[in-house]
Short mmCIF file of C-alpha atoms in Angstrom, two decimals:
data_model
loop_
_atom_site.label_atom_id
_atom_site.label_comp_id
_atom_site.label_asym_id
_atom_site.label_seq_id
_atom_site.Cartn_x
_atom_site.Cartn_y
_atom_site.Cartn_z
CA MET A 1 -4.88 4.32 5.89
CA THR A 2 -2.22 5.32 3.51
CA SER A 3 -2.05 8.93 1.83
CA LEU A 4 -1.83 7.60 -1.54
CA LEU A 5 -4.86 5.29 -1.54
CA VAL A 6 -8.46 6.94 -2.14
CA ARG A 7 -11.36 4.74 -1.37
CA PRO A 8 -14.77 5.31 -3.24
CA ASP A 9 -17.85 7.04 -1.30
CA GLU A 10 -21.35 6.70 -1.82
CA PRO A 11 -22.80 8.76 -4.74
CA ASP A 12 -23.60 12.54 -3.86
CA THR A 13 -26.05 14.47 -5.75
CA GLN A 14 -23.98 14.53 -8.82
CA GLY A 15 -23.26 10.66 -8.69
CA LYS A 16 -19.71 11.50 -7.73
CA VAL A 17 -18.19 8.41 -5.63
CA LEU A 18 -14.25 9.57 -5.95
CA GLU A 19 -12.34 12.50 -6.58
CA VAL A 20 -8.68 13.64 -6.51
CA THR A 21 -7.80 17.29 -7.42
CA PRO A 22 -4.49 18.79 -7.62
CA ALA A 23 -5.00 20.29 -4.13
CA SER A 24 -6.12 17.14 -2.62
CA ALA A 25 -2.89 15.23 -4.11
CA GLY A 26 -0.46 18.17 -3.44
CA TRP A 27 0.80 18.30 -7.15
CA ASP A 28 0.09 20.47 -10.03
CA HIS A 29 -1.50 18.73 -13.09
CA VAL A 30 -3.71 15.51 -12.83
CA GLY A 31 -7.35 15.79 -11.78
CA PHE A 32 -9.44 12.70 -11.50
CA ARG A 33 -12.97 11.65 -10.63
CA VAL A 34 -15.48 9.01 -11.12
CA HIS A 35 -19.43 9.52 -11.30
CA LYS A 36 -21.97 6.72 -11.08
CA LEU A 37 -25.03 7.96 -12.87
CA THR A 38 -28.44 6.43 -13.00
CA GLN A 39 -30.48 6.60 -16.26
CA GLY A 40 -31.82 9.87 -16.95
CA GLN A 41 -29.47 11.68 -14.44
CA GLN A 42 -27.50 14.53 -15.94
CA ILE A 43 -24.57 16.42 -14.84
CA GLU A 44 -23.17 19.68 -16.30
CA GLY A 45 -20.06 21.70 -15.72
CA ASN A 46 -17.42 23.93 -17.33
CA THR A 47 -13.80 22.68 -17.79
CA GLY A 48 -12.29 25.84 -16.45
CA ASP A 49 -8.70 26.22 -17.19
CA ARG A 50 -8.21 22.39 -17.53
CA GLU A 51 -8.70 20.32 -20.52
CA HIS A 52 -10.85 17.12 -19.86
CA CYS A 53 -11.28 13.62 -21.20
CA LEU A 54 -14.55 12.01 -20.33
CA VAL A 55 -14.38 8.33 -20.44
CA LEU A 56 -17.53 6.31 -20.50
CA LEU A 57 -16.26 3.41 -18.46
CA SER A 58 -19.62 1.56 -18.83
CA GLY A 59 -23.09 2.38 -19.87
CA ARG A 60 -24.50 4.96 -22.60
CA ALA A 61 -24.75 8.74 -22.30
CA THR A 62 -25.49 11.88 -24.56
CA VAL A 63 -22.70 14.16 -24.19
CA THR A 64 -22.93 18.00 -25.40
CA SER A 65 -20.31 20.66 -25.38
CA ASP A 66 -21.17 24.09 -26.82
CA GLU A 67 -22.57 23.34 -30.47
CA HIS A 68 -21.38 19.83 -30.35
CA ARG A 69 -23.81 16.88 -29.40
CA TRP A 70 -22.83 13.23 -29.30
CA GLU A 71 -26.07 11.22 -28.91
CA ASP A 72 -26.58 8.08 -26.99
CA ILE A 73 -22.82 7.16 -27.29
CA GLY A 74 -21.31 3.92 -25.49
CA GLU A 75 -21.42 0.19 -26.20
CA ARG A 76 -19.56 -1.23 -23.14
CA MET A 77 -21.95 -2.13 -20.61
CA ASP A 78 -19.40 -3.87 -18.21
CA ILE A 79 -15.59 -2.63 -17.97
CA PHE A 80 -14.54 -6.46 -18.24
CA GLU A 81 -16.17 -6.77 -21.78
CA LYS A 82 -12.84 -5.39 -22.60
CA VAL A 83 -13.83 -3.43 -25.73
CA PRO A 84 -12.58 -0.03 -26.08
CA PRO A 85 -14.70 2.82 -24.57
CA TYR A 86 -16.08 5.85 -26.00
CA ALA A 87 -14.51 9.02 -24.90
CA VAL A 88 -14.93 12.89 -25.36
CA TYR A 89 -11.93 15.21 -25.43
CA LEU A 90 -12.78 18.70 -24.02
CA PRO A 91 -10.63 21.82 -24.01
CA ASP A 92 -10.26 24.29 -21.22
CA GLY A 93 -12.96 27.01 -21.04
CA ALA A 94 -15.80 24.51 -22.52
CA ASP A 95 -19.37 23.99 -21.26
CA PHE A 96 -20.56 20.54 -21.08
CA SER A 97 -23.14 18.17 -20.07
CA VAL A 98 -23.62 14.27 -19.58
CA GLU A 99 -26.73 12.60 -19.54
CA ALA A 100 -27.13 8.95 -18.92
CA THR A 101 -29.28 7.22 -21.20
CA THR A 102 -28.64 3.85 -19.16
CA ASP A 103 -26.99 3.34 -15.95
CA MET A 104 -23.35 4.49 -16.37
CA GLU A 105 -19.85 5.03 -14.76
CA LEU A 106 -18.07 7.99 -15.95
CA ALA A 107 -14.40 8.98 -15.73
CA VAL A 108 -13.46 12.67 -15.62
CA CYS A 109 -9.73 13.14 -16.24
CA SER A 110 -8.28 16.46 -16.38
CA ALA A 111 -5.09 18.56 -16.39
CA PRO A 112 -4.13 22.29 -17.29
CA GLY A 113 -5.08 23.26 -20.69
CA HIS A 114 -3.90 25.88 -23.25
CA GLY A 115 -6.70 26.43 -25.78
CA ASN A 116 -4.97 24.36 -28.60
CA HIS A 117 -7.67 21.93 -29.57
CA GLU A 118 -11.43 21.19 -30.16
CA PRO A 119 -13.96 19.21 -28.73
CA ARG A 120 -13.95 15.94 -30.23
CA LEU A 121 -15.31 12.35 -30.13
CA ILE A 122 -12.94 9.46 -29.43
CA ALA A 123 -14.51 6.33 -30.69
CA PRO A 124 -13.70 2.58 -29.90
CA ASP A 125 -12.09 2.03 -33.47
CA GLN A 126 -9.65 5.05 -32.80
CA ILE A 127 -8.26 3.44 -29.97
CA LYS A 128 -5.14 1.45 -30.27
CA GLN A 129 -4.93 -1.86 -28.51
CA SER A 130 -1.70 -3.79 -27.77
CA THR A 131 -0.30 -6.31 -25.44
CA ARG A 132 3.12 -5.76 -23.35
CA GLY A 133 5.13 -8.23 -21.44
CA GLY A 134 5.17 -12.05 -21.45
CA GLY A 135 4.26 -14.91 -19.05
CA THR A 136 3.27 -13.58 -15.99
CA ASN A 137 4.25 -10.26 -17.01
CA THR A 138 1.55 -9.79 -19.81
CA ARG A 139 -1.00 -6.93 -19.76
CA HIS A 140 -3.30 -5.76 -22.35
CA ILE A 141 -3.48 -1.85 -23.38
CA GLN A 142 -5.96 0.28 -24.68
CA ASP A 143 -4.88 3.82 -25.60
CA ILE A 144 -7.56 6.42 -25.21
CA LEU A 145 -5.42 9.46 -25.33
CA PRO A 146 -1.78 8.72 -26.07
CA GLU A 147 0.82 11.24 -26.96
CA THR A 148 0.37 10.72 -30.70
CA GLU A 149 -3.08 12.21 -30.46
CA PRO A 150 -3.79 15.91 -29.84
CA ALA A 151 -4.07 17.24 -26.22
CA ASP A 152 -2.08 19.78 -24.26
CA SER A 153 -1.37 17.81 -21.15
CA LEU A 154 -3.35 14.80 -20.66
CA LEU A 155 -2.43 11.05 -21.31
CA VAL A 156 -4.95 8.51 -20.49
CA VAL A 157 -4.56 4.56 -20.90
CA GLU A 158 -6.52 1.43 -19.95
CA VAL A 159 -4.71 -1.61 -18.71
CA TYR A 160 -6.02 -5.11 -18.22
CA THR A 161 -4.10 -7.51 -16.17
CA PRO A 162 -5.03 -11.11 -16.17
CA ALA A 163 -5.43 -13.06 -12.89
CA GLY A 164 -1.99 -13.84 -11.19
CA ASN A 165 -0.12 -11.57 -13.55
CA TRP A 166 2.10 -8.29 -12.68
CA SER A 167 1.72 -4.85 -14.36
CA SER A 168 3.67 -1.72 -14.50
CA TYR A 169 6.42 -4.08 -14.20
CA PRO A 170 9.45 -4.25 -14.19
CA PRO A 171 8.78 -1.09 -11.59
CA HIS A 172 9.36 2.10 -13.55
CA LYS A 173 9.42 5.63 -12.99
CA HIS A 174 8.74 9.19 -14.56
CA ASP A 175 9.64 11.91 -12.08
CA VAL A 176 12.84 13.45 -13.41
CA ASP A 177 13.07 16.15 -16.14
CA ASN A 178 15.72 14.38 -18.27
CA LEU A 179 14.41 14.13 -21.69
CA PRO A 180 14.89 12.25 -23.92
CA GLU A 181 15.34 9.56 -21.24
CA GLU A 182 12.76 10.38 -18.60
CA SER A 183 9.91 12.79 -18.21
CA ILE A 184 8.08 14.24 -15.14
CA LEU A 185 4.58 12.70 -14.97
CA GLU A 186 2.14 12.58 -12.16
CA GLU A 187 -0.20 9.75 -12.31
CA THR A 188 -3.45 8.22 -10.86
CA TYR A 189 -4.62 4.67 -11.08
CA TYR A 190 -8.23 3.67 -10.84
CA HIS A 191 -8.67 -0.03 -10.06
CA ARG A 192 -11.35 -2.27 -10.84
CA LEU A 193 -11.34 -6.09 -10.00
CA ASN A 194 -13.31 -9.06 -11.52
CA PRO A 195 -14.85 -10.42 -9.62
CA SER A 196 -15.46 -7.29 -7.76
CA GLN A 197 -14.86 -8.80 -4.12
CA GLY A 198 -11.22 -9.45 -5.11
CA PHE A 199 -8.14 -7.25 -4.51
CA ALA A 200 -4.58 -6.28 -5.69
CA PHE A 201 -1.55 -4.96 -4.58
CA GLN A 202 0.35 -1.71 -5.58
CA ARG A 203 3.59 -0.54 -4.26
CA VAL A 204 4.80 3.02 -4.63
CA TYR A 205 8.60 3.74 -3.61
CA THR A 206 11.61 5.70 -4.36
CA ASP A 207 15.25 4.86 -4.54
CA ASP A 208 15.90 6.18 -1.34
CA ARG A 209 12.74 4.92 0.29
CA SER A 210 11.67 8.29 1.37
CA LEU A 211 8.50 7.27 -0.28
CA ASP A 212 7.44 3.49 0.43
CA GLU A 213 3.91 2.67 0.35
CA THR A 214 2.51 -0.65 -0.52
CA MET A 215 -1.50 -0.83 -0.79
CA ALA A 216 -4.18 -3.64 -0.85
CA VAL A 217 -6.52 -1.81 -3.71
CA GLU A 218 -10.12 -3.03 -3.84
CA ASN A 219 -12.88 -2.47 -6.40
CA GLY A 220 -13.29 1.33 -7.26
CA SER A 221 -9.95 2.55 -5.14
CA CYS A 222 -7.69 4.94 -6.73
CA VAL A 223 -3.79 5.30 -6.16
CA MET A 224 -1.80 8.65 -6.70
CA VAL A 225 1.46 8.09 -7.74
CA PRO A 226 3.44 11.51 -7.30
CA ARG A 227 6.72 10.16 -8.00
CA GLY A 228 8.65 6.66 -7.76
CA TYR A 229 8.19 3.32 -9.09
CA HIS A 230 4.65 1.90 -8.95
CA PRO A 231 4.23 -1.75 -9.78
CA VAL A 232 1.09 -3.72 -9.54
CA GLY A 233 0.20 -7.35 -8.78
CA ALA A 234 -3.05 -9.33 -9.40
CA PRO A 235 -3.65 -12.21 -7.29
CA HIS A 236 -4.71 -15.44 -8.59
CA GLY A 237 -8.44 -15.63 -9.48
CA TYR A 238 -8.90 -11.89 -9.83
CA GLU A 239 -8.33 -9.97 -13.00
CA LEU A 240 -7.39 -6.43 -12.64
CA TYR A 241 -8.12 -3.30 -14.55
CA TYR A 242 -7.08 0.03 -14.25
CA LEU A 243 -7.36 3.57 -15.72
CA ASN A 244 -4.39 5.62 -15.92
CA VAL A 245 -4.26 9.39 -16.16
CA MET A 246 -0.86 11.22 -16.52
CA ALA A 247 0.30 14.62 -16.99
CA GLY A 248 3.16 16.84 -16.19
CA PRO A 249 5.17 19.83 -17.50
CA LYS A 250 5.69 18.08 -20.73
CA ARG A 251 3.37 15.74 -22.65
CA GLN A 252 5.74 12.90 -23.16
CA TRP A 253 5.76 9.52 -21.41
CA LYS A 254 9.40 8.44 -20.92
CA PHE A 255 10.30 6.30 -18.08
CA GLN A 256 13.19 4.45 -16.30
CA ASN A 257 13.14 0.94 -14.87
CA ASP A 258 14.34 0.34 -11.32
CA PRO A 259 17.90 -0.71 -12.04
CA ALA A 260 17.60 -3.61 -9.50
CA HIS A 261 14.83 -5.11 -11.57
CA ASP A 262 15.80 -3.89 -15.06
CA TRP A 263 17.52 -7.36 -15.96
CA ILE A 264 13.86 -8.78 -16.09
CA VAL A 265 13.38 -7.22 -19.55
CA ARG A 266 17.07 -7.72 -20.64
CA GLN A 267 16.97 -11.44 -20.62
#
């Protein structure tokens, strides 16, 4: 098994099925985990020194943090309904709880926080939707926590890639501190397939090929991208969703395409 591919486990007592930490990934910024909660199940925690973005991937929940309470939020009961999700931003140093009011799937995205922001609800009507690319490079974007919205480190986005299409393509990277041309951002890809028995492919590689791994990703798998280019392909018959979490020393998403394939967007 490749070191960049993280497969889900059976739920633990907190419903956790998957987790990436800075320690497990060997990097400094991005943390990511997924909980599958049954109706009535509750989890509690403290954000510590990390800001969090709680994304309700599917189902409904009541989320509380200190004096804030968001009652029975969520309207997307299946990821592939494609409506924007509800999410909650939490700063570092915040207590929180999540109680599932239906069976639900929750993504917990985290990165270093600096105490600059208040807890807030991110409602579906605040999430910008857009389409990128064309032809078999078309994909559909839902920006949950883009750099235009307040946060200290986190960037969070959903991408839907139609069956037979490519995504994160042409291959691009963001691993050099060379603003305004390129920024350093670690990244995780949480993959879901429709129908769920499907698979997709993701390659992570550097110019010198010191890192070059190609993975068959299945429903519920996560790919870590510490550096390098990272395109994704969805086979015929299987629609691909992924949730991206990015963070780095500076909260800016500036990337460079692989020069060998940049011609694709310059035609």
